[in-house]
Short mmCIF file of C-alpha atoms (C1' of nucleotides) in Angstrom, two decimals:
data_model
loop_
_atom_site.label_atom_id
_atom_site.label_comp_id
_atom_site.label_asym_id
_atom_site.label_seq_id
_atom_site.Cartn_x
_atom_site.Cartn_y
_atom_site.Cartn_z
CA MET A 1034 -18.62 -92.49 36.32
CA ALA A 1035 -21.36 -94.81 37.47
CA ASN A 1036 -20.52 -98.34 36.43
CA PRO A 1037 -21.74 -98.95 32.87
CA GLU A 1038 -21.15 -102.70 33.22
CA ALA A 1039 -24.23 -103.04 35.41
CA LYS A 1040 -26.05 -106.30 34.99
CA THR A 1041 -29.76 -105.64 35.26
CA PRO A 1042 -31.60 -103.25 32.91
CA ARG A 1043 -32.84 -101.30 35.88
CA GLU A 1044 -29.32 -100.72 37.12
CA ARG A 1045 -28.19 -99.60 33.69
CA TYR A 1046 -31.12 -97.20 33.38
CA ARG A 1047 -30.45 -95.88 36.85
CA ALA A 1048 -26.78 -95.32 36.09
CA GLN A 1049 -27.65 -93.52 32.87
CA VAL A 1050 -30.10 -91.17 34.57
CA ARG A 1051 -27.54 -90.43 37.27
CA THR A 1052 -24.95 -89.40 34.70
CA GLU A 1053 -27.57 -87.35 32.82
CA ILE A 1054 -28.31 -85.52 36.07
CA LYS A 1055 -24.63 -84.87 36.57
CA ASP A 1056 -24.22 -83.63 33.01
CA ARG A 1057 -26.93 -81.05 33.52
CA ALA A 1058 -25.43 -80.14 36.87
CA TRP A 1059 -22.06 -79.49 35.25
CA GLU A 1060 -23.72 -77.28 32.65
CA GLN A 1061 -25.36 -75.23 35.38
CA ILE A 1062 -22.17 -75.00 37.41
CA ALA A 1063 -20.11 -73.93 34.40
CA THR A 1064 -22.46 -71.06 33.63
CA ALA A 1065 -23.65 -69.92 37.05
CA GLY A 1066 -21.37 -71.50 39.63
CA ALA A 1067 -21.98 -74.23 42.16
CA SER A 1068 -23.99 -72.05 44.51
CA ALA A 1069 -26.64 -71.54 41.81
CA LEU A 1070 -27.14 -75.26 41.20
CA SER A 1071 -30.88 -76.06 41.31
CA LEU A 1072 -32.20 -79.61 41.56
CA ASN A 1073 -35.59 -78.43 40.36
CA ALA A 1074 -34.13 -76.91 37.23
CA ILE A 1075 -32.21 -80.10 36.48
CA ALA A 1076 -35.35 -82.20 36.89
CA LYS A 1077 -37.28 -79.90 34.58
CA GLN A 1078 -34.54 -80.16 31.96
CA LEU A 1079 -34.76 -83.94 32.15
CA GLY A 1080 -38.52 -83.75 31.67
CA MET A 1081 -39.41 -84.96 35.11
CA SER A 1082 -40.86 -83.16 38.05
CA GLY A 1083 -38.87 -82.09 41.06
CA PRO A 1084 -38.94 -84.82 43.67
CA ALA A 1085 -38.30 -87.60 41.12
CA LEU A 1086 -34.68 -86.60 41.32
CA TYR A 1087 -34.47 -87.71 44.92
CA ARG A 1088 -34.66 -91.32 43.72
CA TYR A 1089 -31.16 -90.79 42.34
CA TYR A 1090 -29.53 -88.46 44.83
CA ALA A 1091 -30.42 -88.06 48.49
CA GLY A 1092 -30.18 -84.30 48.12
CA ARG A 1093 -28.21 -81.36 46.86
CA ASP A 1094 -25.24 -82.12 49.09
CA GLU A 1095 -24.88 -85.67 47.85
CA LEU A 1096 -25.02 -84.53 44.23
CA ILE A 1097 -22.37 -81.88 44.81
CA THR A 1098 -20.17 -84.34 46.68
CA GLU A 1099 -20.42 -86.67 43.68
CA LEU A 1100 -19.44 -83.79 41.38
CA VAL A 1101 -16.45 -82.99 43.59
CA ARG A 1102 -15.45 -86.64 43.46
CA ASP A 1103 -15.69 -86.64 39.66
CA ALA A 1104 -13.69 -83.41 39.48
CA TYR A 1105 -10.88 -84.92 41.55
CA ARG A 1106 -10.94 -88.07 39.43
CA SER A 1107 -10.85 -85.95 36.29
CA LEU A 1108 -7.77 -84.09 37.49
CA ALA A 1109 -6.05 -87.31 38.52
CA ASP A 1110 -6.84 -88.74 35.06
CA ALA A 1111 -5.50 -85.63 33.35
CA PHE A 1112 -2.23 -85.98 35.30
CA ARG A 1113 -2.02 -89.67 34.46
CA ALA A 1114 -2.72 -89.03 30.79
CA ALA A 1115 -0.18 -86.22 30.62
CA SER A 1116 2.73 -88.23 31.95
CA PRO A 1117 2.10 -91.96 31.61
CA SER A 1118 5.68 -93.00 32.35
CA GLY A 1119 6.55 -91.31 35.61
CA ALA A 1120 6.06 -87.59 35.92
CA ASP A 1121 7.68 -84.42 34.68
CA VAL A 1122 7.06 -81.17 36.52
CA THR A 1123 6.64 -79.02 33.42
CA THR A 1124 4.26 -81.46 31.77
CA LEU A 1125 2.24 -81.70 34.97
CA ALA A 1126 2.02 -77.93 35.27
CA HIS A 1127 0.81 -77.52 31.70
CA ALA A 1128 -1.72 -80.32 32.19
CA LEU A 1129 -2.98 -78.60 35.34
CA ARG A 1130 -3.50 -75.26 33.64
CA ALA A 1131 -5.18 -76.81 30.61
CA TRP A 1132 -7.47 -78.80 32.86
CA ALA A 1133 -8.36 -75.72 34.89
CA LEU A 1134 -9.03 -73.52 31.85
CA GLU A 1135 -11.24 -76.23 30.38
CA ASP A 1136 -13.81 -75.59 33.12
CA PRO A 1137 -12.88 -72.95 35.69
CA GLN A 1138 -15.85 -73.69 37.91
CA ARG A 1139 -14.77 -77.32 38.09
CA TYR A 1140 -11.42 -76.10 39.38
CA PHE A 1141 -13.12 -73.91 41.97
CA LEU A 1142 -15.28 -76.83 43.03
CA ILE A 1143 -12.08 -78.42 44.32
CA TYR A 1144 -9.83 -75.51 45.19
CA GLY A 1145 -12.29 -72.67 45.69
CA THR A 1146 -14.05 -71.28 48.73
CA PRO A 1147 -14.85 -74.09 51.16
CA VAL A 1148 -18.17 -74.43 52.98
CA PRO A 1149 -17.22 -74.06 56.68
CA GLY A 1150 -18.97 -77.17 57.96
CA TYR A 1151 -18.20 -79.54 55.09
CA HIS A 1152 -15.84 -82.53 55.40
CA ALA A 1153 -15.00 -84.52 52.29
CA PRO A 1154 -15.52 -88.31 52.44
CA ASP A 1155 -12.43 -90.50 52.78
CA ASP A 1156 -12.47 -91.75 49.22
CA ILE A 1157 -12.19 -88.19 47.97
CA THR A 1158 -9.19 -87.39 50.17
CA ALA A 1159 -7.67 -90.60 48.85
CA ILE A 1160 -7.85 -89.28 45.29
CA ALA A 1161 -6.35 -86.02 46.52
CA SER A 1162 -3.46 -88.01 47.98
CA GLU A 1163 -2.96 -89.76 44.65
CA ILE A 1164 -2.70 -86.37 42.96
CA MET A 1165 -0.18 -85.23 45.58
CA ALA A 1166 1.82 -88.42 45.02
CA THR A 1167 2.05 -87.66 41.31
CA ILE A 1168 3.40 -84.20 42.10
CA LEU A 1169 5.85 -85.69 44.59
CA ASP A 1170 7.11 -88.14 41.97
CA ALA A 1171 7.82 -85.28 39.62
CA CYS A 1172 9.53 -83.16 42.27
CA ALA A 1173 11.70 -85.96 43.63
CA GLY A 1174 13.81 -85.96 40.49
CA LEU A 1175 14.46 -82.21 40.42
CA PRO A 1176 18.07 -81.10 41.02
CA SER A 1177 18.78 -79.65 44.45
CA ASN A 1178 18.88 -75.88 44.48
CA GLY A 1179 20.63 -74.00 47.26
CA PRO A 1180 21.17 -74.78 50.94
CA GLU A 1181 18.66 -76.45 53.24
CA THR A 1182 15.96 -74.12 54.51
CA PRO A 1183 14.24 -74.15 57.92
CA LEU A 1184 11.15 -75.50 56.18
CA ASP A 1185 13.16 -78.43 54.77
CA ALA A 1186 14.16 -79.45 58.28
CA HIS A 1187 10.62 -79.05 59.52
CA LEU A 1188 9.29 -81.18 56.67
CA GLU A 1189 11.83 -83.89 57.44
CA ASP A 1190 10.16 -84.14 60.86
CA HIS A 1191 6.64 -84.03 59.42
CA ARG A 1192 6.73 -86.16 56.34
CA ASP A 1193 3.81 -88.42 57.31
CA TRP A 1194 1.54 -86.69 54.77
CA ALA A 1195 3.86 -87.81 51.97
CA ASP A 1196 2.70 -91.33 52.83
CA GLY A 1197 6.09 -92.99 52.73
CA HIS A 1198 7.27 -91.27 49.58
CA PRO A 1199 11.07 -91.53 49.32
CA ALA A 1200 11.62 -87.96 48.12
CA PRO A 1201 14.16 -85.93 50.13
CA ALA A 1202 12.86 -83.08 52.27
CA ALA A 1203 13.78 -80.61 49.54
CA GLY A 1204 11.51 -82.59 47.24
CA LEU A 1205 8.61 -82.30 49.67
CA HIS A 1206 9.25 -78.58 49.87
CA ARG A 1207 9.31 -78.34 46.09
CA ALA A 1208 6.07 -80.27 45.79
CA LEU A 1209 4.32 -77.95 48.21
CA SER A 1210 5.61 -74.89 46.37
CA PHE A 1211 4.52 -76.44 43.07
CA TRP A 1212 1.04 -76.79 44.45
CA THR A 1213 0.73 -73.41 46.19
CA ARG A 1214 2.38 -71.28 43.51
CA LEU A 1215 0.60 -72.74 40.53
CA HIS A 1216 -2.66 -72.63 42.44
CA GLY A 1217 -1.96 -69.02 43.35
CA THR A 1218 -1.51 -67.77 39.79
CA LEU A 1219 -4.16 -70.08 38.36
CA SER A 1220 -6.89 -69.24 40.84
CA LEU A 1221 -6.34 -65.50 40.54
CA GLU A 1222 -6.40 -65.79 36.76
CA LEU A 1223 -9.58 -67.90 36.74
CA ALA A 1224 -11.24 -65.59 39.22
CA GLY A 1225 -10.63 -62.74 36.81
CA HIS A 1226 -8.33 -60.77 39.10
CA PHE A 1227 -5.94 -60.17 36.22
CA ASN A 1228 -8.70 -58.88 33.94
CA GLY A 1229 -7.84 -55.55 32.44
CA MET A 1230 -4.25 -55.67 33.62
CA GLY A 1231 -3.03 -56.26 30.10
CA PHE A 1232 -0.31 -58.83 30.66
CA ASP A 1233 -0.57 -62.47 29.61
CA PRO A 1234 -1.35 -64.78 32.57
CA ALA A 1235 0.24 -67.67 30.68
CA LEU A 1236 3.61 -65.93 30.86
CA LEU A 1237 3.25 -65.34 34.59
CA TYR A 1238 2.37 -69.00 35.01
CA ALA A 1239 5.40 -69.98 32.93
CA ALA A 1240 7.64 -67.70 34.99
CA GLU A 1241 6.47 -69.29 38.22
CA LEU A 1242 7.09 -72.69 36.71
CA ASP A 1243 10.59 -71.67 35.62
CA ALA A 1244 11.35 -70.54 39.15
CA LEU A 1245 10.18 -73.92 40.40
CA THR A 1246 12.36 -75.91 38.02
CA GLY A 1247 15.37 -73.70 38.64
CA PHE A 1248 15.50 -72.04 35.24
CA GLY A 1249 14.33 -68.67 36.50
CA LYS A 1250 15.17 -66.31 39.32
CA MET A 1251 13.28 -66.24 42.63
CA MET B 969 -18.51 -47.50 57.53
CA ALA B 970 -21.61 -45.48 56.70
CA ASN B 971 -20.94 -41.86 57.54
CA PRO B 972 -21.41 -41.36 61.29
CA GLU B 973 -21.30 -37.57 60.84
CA ALA B 974 -24.78 -37.56 59.36
CA LYS B 975 -26.76 -34.45 60.17
CA THR B 976 -30.37 -35.45 60.59
CA PRO B 977 -31.53 -37.97 63.21
CA ARG B 978 -33.15 -40.01 60.47
CA GLU B 979 -29.88 -40.32 58.61
CA ARG B 980 -28.04 -41.33 61.76
CA TYR B 981 -30.65 -43.95 62.57
CA ARG B 982 -30.53 -45.26 59.03
CA ALA B 983 -26.73 -45.47 59.08
CA GLN B 984 -26.79 -47.30 62.39
CA VAL B 985 -29.30 -49.88 61.20
CA ARG B 986 -27.25 -50.43 58.05
CA THR B 987 -24.12 -51.19 60.05
CA GLU B 988 -26.14 -53.43 62.39
CA ILE B 989 -27.32 -55.36 59.35
CA LYS B 990 -23.75 -55.70 58.13
CA ASP B 991 -22.56 -56.83 61.54
CA ARG B 992 -25.08 -59.67 61.56
CA ALA B 993 -24.19 -60.48 57.98
CA TRP B 994 -20.52 -60.82 58.90
CA GLU B 995 -21.44 -63.13 61.76
CA GLN B 996 -23.39 -65.35 59.40
CA ILE B 997 -20.66 -65.33 56.78
CA ALA B 998 -17.96 -66.17 59.32
CA THR B 999 -19.84 -69.24 60.53
CA ALA B 1000 -21.57 -70.52 57.40
CA GLY B 1001 -20.00 -68.77 54.42
CA ALA B 1002 -21.35 -66.13 52.09
CA SER B 1003 -23.60 -68.52 50.18
CA ALA B 1004 -25.59 -69.22 53.34
CA LEU B 1005 -26.29 -65.56 54.05
CA SER B 1006 -30.01 -65.09 54.69
CA LEU B 1007 -31.67 -61.67 54.70
CA ASN B 1008 -34.65 -63.12 56.53
CA ALA B 1009 -32.46 -64.46 59.32
CA ILE B 1010 -30.74 -61.10 59.70
CA ALA B 1011 -34.07 -59.30 59.90
CA LYS B 1012 -35.31 -61.73 62.53
CA GLN B 1013 -32.13 -61.19 64.57
CA LEU B 1014 -32.72 -57.44 64.45
CA GLY B 1015 -36.28 -57.97 65.65
CA MET B 1016 -37.92 -56.88 62.45
CA SER B 1017 -39.76 -58.88 59.88
CA GLY B 1018 -38.32 -59.78 56.49
CA PRO B 1019 -39.15 -57.10 53.96
CA ALA B 1020 -38.29 -54.26 56.34
CA LEU B 1021 -34.69 -54.92 55.44
CA TYR B 1022 -35.29 -53.85 51.88
CA ARG B 1023 -35.55 -50.27 53.12
CA TYR B 1024 -31.81 -50.46 53.77
CA TYR B 1025 -30.49 -52.67 50.99
CA ALA B 1026 -32.03 -53.18 47.58
CA GLY B 1027 -31.39 -56.91 47.86
CA ARG B 1028 -28.96 -59.64 48.71
CA ASP B 1029 -26.56 -58.65 45.95
CA GLU B 1030 -26.29 -55.07 47.11
CA LEU B 1031 -25.61 -56.17 50.69
CA ILE B 1032 -22.90 -58.59 49.60
CA THR B 1033 -21.34 -55.96 47.35
CA GLU B 1034 -21.21 -53.64 50.34
CA LEU B 1035 -19.55 -56.39 52.39
CA VAL B 1036 -16.99 -56.95 49.65
CA ARG B 1037 -16.29 -53.23 49.60
CA ASP B 1038 -15.79 -53.20 53.37
CA ALA B 1039 -13.52 -56.24 53.14
CA TYR B 1040 -11.31 -54.53 50.57
CA ARG B 1041 -11.23 -51.39 52.67
CA SER B 1042 -10.34 -53.44 55.72
CA LEU B 1043 -7.39 -55.04 53.92
CA ALA B 1044 -6.20 -51.70 52.61
CA ASP B 1045 -6.42 -50.31 56.15
CA ALA B 1046 -4.50 -53.28 57.53
CA PHE B 1047 -1.73 -52.67 54.99
CA ARG B 1048 -1.66 -48.98 55.79
CA ALA B 1049 -1.56 -49.63 59.52
CA ALA B 1050 1.20 -52.22 59.16
CA SER B 1051 3.61 -49.95 57.31
CA PRO B 1052 2.73 -46.31 57.78
CA SER B 1053 6.01 -44.97 56.37
CA GLY B 1054 6.38 -46.62 53.00
CA ALA B 1055 6.15 -50.35 52.74
CA ASP B 1056 8.24 -53.38 53.63
CA VAL B 1057 7.55 -56.69 51.91
CA THR B 1058 7.92 -58.82 55.01
CA THR B 1059 5.72 -56.58 57.12
CA LEU B 1060 3.10 -56.55 54.39
CA ALA B 1061 3.15 -60.32 54.11
CA HIS B 1062 2.70 -60.80 57.85
CA ALA B 1063 -0.11 -58.25 57.88
CA LEU B 1064 -1.81 -60.07 55.04
CA ARG B 1065 -1.69 -63.44 56.79
CA ALA B 1066 -2.87 -62.00 60.11
CA TRP B 1067 -5.72 -60.24 58.36
CA ALA B 1068 -6.73 -63.41 56.54
CA LEU B 1069 -6.60 -65.64 59.62
CA GLU B 1070 -8.69 -63.11 61.52
CA ASP B 1071 -11.69 -63.99 59.35
CA PRO B 1072 -11.06 -66.57 56.62
CA GLN B 1073 -14.48 -66.11 55.04
CA ARG B 1074 -13.77 -62.40 54.67
CA TYR B 1075 -10.64 -63.35 52.74
CA PHE B 1076 -12.64 -65.69 50.52
CA LEU B 1077 -15.22 -62.99 49.93
CA ILE B 1078 -12.46 -61.15 48.05
CA TYR B 1079 -10.17 -63.86 46.74
CA GLY B 1080 -12.43 -66.91 46.70
CA THR B 1081 -14.64 -68.47 44.06
CA PRO B 1082 -16.14 -65.77 41.85
CA VAL B 1083 -19.76 -65.72 40.70
CA PRO B 1084 -19.52 -66.03 36.89
CA GLY B 1085 -21.76 -63.12 35.99
CA TYR B 1086 -20.64 -60.66 38.66
CA HIS B 1087 -18.65 -57.51 37.94
CA ALA B 1088 -17.41 -55.40 40.83
CA PRO B 1089 -18.27 -51.67 40.81
CA ASP B 1090 -15.51 -49.24 39.88
CA ASP B 1091 -14.96 -47.94 43.40
CA ILE B 1092 -14.12 -51.47 44.55
CA THR B 1093 -11.56 -52.03 41.80
CA ALA B 1094 -10.11 -48.66 42.81
CA ILE B 1095 -9.46 -49.95 46.33
CA ALA B 1096 -7.95 -53.09 44.81
CA SER B 1097 -5.58 -50.88 42.82
CA GLU B 1098 -4.60 -49.05 45.99
CA ILE B 1099 -3.70 -52.39 47.58
CA MET B 1100 -1.68 -53.34 44.51
CA ALA B 1101 0.09 -49.97 44.68
CA THR B 1102 1.14 -50.68 48.27
CA ILE B 1103 2.61 -54.02 47.19
CA LEU B 1104 4.37 -52.35 44.29
CA ASP B 1105 5.91 -49.77 46.62
CA ALA B 1106 7.33 -52.55 48.76
CA CYS B 1107 8.65 -54.52 45.80
CA ALA B 1108 10.24 -51.56 44.05
CA GLY B 1109 12.94 -51.36 46.69
CA LEU B 1110 13.92 -55.03 46.64
CA PRO B 1111 17.41 -55.84 45.30
CA SER B 1112 17.54 -57.26 41.80
CA ASN B 1113 17.96 -60.99 41.71
CA GLY B 1114 19.28 -62.76 38.61
CA PRO B 1115 19.02 -61.93 34.90
CA GLU B 1116 15.96 -60.51 33.16
CA THR B 1117 13.26 -63.08 32.44
CA PRO B 1118 10.90 -63.22 29.44
CA LEU B 1119 8.11 -62.12 31.79
CA ASP B 1120 10.11 -59.04 32.78
CA ALA B 1121 10.31 -57.96 29.15
CA HIS B 1122 6.63 -58.66 28.66
CA LEU B 1123 5.72 -56.64 31.74
CA GLU B 1124 7.82 -53.73 30.50
CA ASP B 1125 5.48 -53.65 27.48
CA HIS B 1126 2.34 -54.04 29.58
CA ARG B 1127 2.85 -51.87 32.62
CA ASP B 1128 -0.38 -49.91 32.26
CA TRP B 1129 -1.95 -51.79 35.19
CA ALA B 1130 0.80 -50.46 37.46
CA ASP B 1131 -0.81 -47.05 36.88
CA GLY B 1132 2.39 -45.11 36.33
CA HIS B 1133 4.30 -46.70 39.18
CA PRO B 1134 8.02 -46.11 38.68
CA ALA B 1135 9.10 -49.63 39.69
CA PRO B 1136 11.37 -51.43 37.21
CA ALA B 1137 9.91 -54.40 35.34
CA ALA B 1138 11.57 -56.75 37.80
CA GLY B 1139 9.64 -54.97 40.54
CA LEU B 1140 6.35 -55.52 38.74
CA HIS B 1141 7.27 -59.17 38.37
CA ARG B 1142 8.09 -59.37 42.07
CA ALA B 1143 4.82 -57.73 43.02
CA LEU B 1144 2.82 -60.22 40.98
CA SER B 1145 4.72 -63.12 42.51
CA PHE B 1146 4.17 -61.66 45.96
CA TRP B 1147 0.47 -61.63 45.29
CA THR B 1148 0.11 -65.03 43.64
CA ARG B 1149 2.45 -66.99 45.92
CA LEU B 1150 1.15 -65.67 49.20
CA HIS B 1151 -2.40 -66.07 47.97
CA GLY B 1152 -1.58 -69.61 46.92
CA THR B 1153 -0.33 -70.79 50.30
CA LEU B 1154 -2.82 -68.71 52.25
CA SER B 1155 -5.92 -69.79 50.35
CA LEU B 1156 -4.99 -73.47 50.51
CA GLU B 1157 -4.34 -73.15 54.23
CA LEU B 1158 -7.61 -71.32 54.90
CA ALA B 1159 -9.53 -73.79 52.76
CA GLY B 1160 -8.20 -76.57 54.99
CA HIS B 1161 -6.25 -78.35 52.27
CA PHE B 1162 -3.28 -78.71 54.62
CA ASN B 1163 -5.41 -80.21 57.39
CA GLY B 1164 -3.99 -83.43 58.68
CA MET B 1165 -0.74 -83.02 56.79
CA GLY B 1166 1.12 -82.29 59.99
CA PHE B 1167 3.43 -79.50 58.93
CA ASP B 1168 3.06 -75.88 60.04
CA PRO B 1169 1.53 -73.69 57.32
CA ALA B 1170 3.20 -70.65 58.88
CA LEU B 1171 6.61 -72.10 58.02
CA LEU B 1172 5.57 -72.75 54.43
CA TYR B 1173 4.32 -69.18 54.24
CA ALA B 1174 7.59 -67.94 55.66
CA ALA B 1175 9.57 -70.02 53.18
CA GLU B 1176 7.65 -68.56 50.27
CA LEU B 1177 8.27 -65.12 51.66
CA ASP B 1178 11.98 -65.81 52.00
CA ALA B 1179 12.13 -66.91 48.38
CA LEU B 1180 10.43 -63.66 47.42
CA THR B 1181 12.86 -61.46 49.34
CA GLY B 1182 15.86 -63.42 48.08
CA PHE B 1183 16.83 -65.05 51.37
CA GLY B 1184 15.70 -68.51 50.34
CA LYS B 1185 16.17 -70.81 47.40
CA MET B 1186 13.67 -71.09 44.53
"C1'" DT C 1378 -49.40 -27.88 64.76
"C1'" DC C 1379 -49.87 -30.10 60.73
"C1'" DG C 1380 -48.55 -32.67 56.70
"C1'" DT C 1381 -45.16 -35.21 54.36
"C1'" DG C 1382 -42.18 -38.89 54.12
"C1'" DC C 1383 -40.14 -42.82 55.83
"C1'" DA C 1384 -40.17 -47.17 58.74
"C1'" DG C 1385 -42.20 -51.37 59.39
"C1'" DT C 1386 -46.07 -54.14 58.83
"C1'" DT C 1387 -48.80 -58.04 56.43
"C1'" DA C 1388 -50.05 -60.38 52.16
"C1'" DT C 1389 -48.51 -62.49 48.12
"C1'" DA C 1390 -45.85 -64.40 44.28
"C1'" DA C 1391 -42.30 -67.24 42.67
"C1'" DC C 1392 -38.73 -69.56 43.83
"C1'" DT C 1393 -35.91 -73.28 46.51
"C1'" DT C 1394 -35.07 -78.15 49.05
"C1'" DC C 1395 -37.08 -82.00 50.69
"C1'" DT C 1396 -40.86 -85.47 52.77
"C1'" DA C 1397 -44.97 -88.12 52.28
"C1'" DA C 1398 -48.32 -90.68 50.05
"C1'" DC C 1399 -50.03 -92.60 46.07
"C1'" DG C 1400 -50.27 -94.93 41.28
"C1'" DA C 1401 -48.29 -97.23 37.68
"C1'" DA C 1402 -44.96 -99.75 35.23
"C1'" DC C 1403 -41.39 -102.81 34.90
"C1'" DG C 1404 -38.96 -107.17 35.65
"C1'" DC C 1405 -38.03 -111.23 38.13
"C1'" DG C 1406 -39.45 -115.70 39.89
"C1'" DA C 1407 -42.69 -119.23 39.86
"C1'" DT D 138 -47.50 -116.81 31.22
"C1'" DC D 139 -48.94 -114.87 35.24
"C1'" DG D 140 -48.67 -112.53 39.50
"C1'" DC D 141 -46.07 -109.91 42.99
"C1'" DG D 142 -42.79 -106.88 44.58
"C1'" DT D 143 -39.51 -103.39 43.79
"C1'" DT D 144 -38.74 -99.10 41.92
"C1'" DC D 145 -39.93 -95.05 39.35
"C1'" DG D 146 -42.50 -90.88 38.85
"C1'" DT D 147 -46.27 -88.41 40.13
"C1'" DT D 148 -48.92 -84.77 43.02
"C1'" DA D 149 -49.48 -82.54 47.52
"C1'" DG D 150 -47.52 -80.09 51.00
"C1'" DA D 151 -44.26 -78.11 54.60
"C1'" DA D 152 -40.73 -74.89 55.55
"C1'" DG D 153 -37.56 -72.20 53.78
"C1'" DT D 154 -35.69 -68.26 50.58
"C1'" DT D 155 -35.82 -63.45 47.85
"C1'" DA D 156 -38.49 -59.84 46.56
"C1'" DT D 157 -42.74 -56.72 45.52
"C1'" DA D 158 -47.05 -54.40 46.67
"C1'" DA D 159 -50.10 -52.18 49.55
"C1'" DC D 160 -51.22 -50.42 53.84
"C1'" DT D 161 -50.51 -48.24 58.72
"C1'" DG D 162 -48.59 -45.27 61.87
"C1'" DC D 163 -45.05 -42.59 63.79
"C1'" DA D 164 -41.69 -38.91 63.73
"C1'" DC D 165 -39.43 -35.35 61.83
"C1'" DG D 166 -39.34 -30.72 59.80
"C1'" DA D 167 -41.34 -26.65 58.15
#
DNA sequence: TCGTGCAGTTATAACTTCTAACGAACGCGA
DNA sequence: TCGCGTTCGTTAGAAGTTATAACTGCACGA
């Protein structure tokens, strides 16, 4: 978060207030979702009146963008912490689920319903690419499984998004499936769509992971 | 939507205004998302001033709930129209994607970021069950594929959510994977997370579907 | 035809984001 | 140590939002 190594006292104070604002924002988001985030309420909690907050953030959008940035960084950190020496698919998957369950609304801030007009700044998409690269690293080492699919061939022709990653086309395919399948089960679980169905979402998640690594059917 | 067979002129007028309100609401949601839905703006578009709208809906929440209900009904109808005589997994999957692409925000209204406090009324969860039943029908007929997984055994013990459906445990497993995997690719595509990556999301969707039906690896 | 009930109105309260103008305090340079 | 300037926080206010209350007038139904 905001550089704590700031030189001047003013800068340090400013940085501290900014993180305090973000802390309160995360509390609000965790309990009521991002759409219910109120700058006024945050200011009141910090003991200052409404507009004072605009000294620190240009507006609601800028604050939320900063929260999205932090969320991406947090996920990238979680991946890095989970597998320091290169990556392992299973470890990554467990780290992803743990990170998501820790704060579901933080997950939805990244992977939830998008606001139609919004475009993320470049530095955020860069962090997203770093996360994708970690997944690609993990999938590159997986054993090949079955014949080449039409998608594999297509991905061989459109591998620019992998940003020069040396993984074979099957690895790119596997990375995309890793992303989409785990996101699929995770987001439905976090959204409560499995509530009352009785089964354990962790086992479904594990089954999808097994299928990905080749230890399960489908 | 609201019963067009209403007897009295008043009831017919009321029903017509209600659907007009919903039509405007859908327009707003499609262009700016559900969080930007403004009752005031809708009223102005209909040529009446603000509070008049409260004669038709108790508030924003009730209107949105009604939209969610209609969205669920629309998906159930799309499934029914796609496979009138029993269900076919591939047909269902194509119908799902077409329905989602038709209005991405409508998809997110159902499967997007949930509001933490919100609980859907029973009649909505009933429609959701009907949709699940259609998927189960389609998955029950699929050929078995590989040995029994731990999840299969677990689902055999927790098949209450299937509401007495006669599908074998492997079928339940397949139905859940159908749901989570297609939702995974679809929601990431609709949210724009594949933007700029170059590959065709339709092929990824097709590959996931192939894996589900047993014609692809993974 | 007459009266009841419903539609739509304006006024108002309590919110929200955000801008503008002002005062005060803090810290840096002289 | 003493200003002076930057920055912080304030109040005031505009333009929105949801939602309620009270009032008017029309239309439907008996």
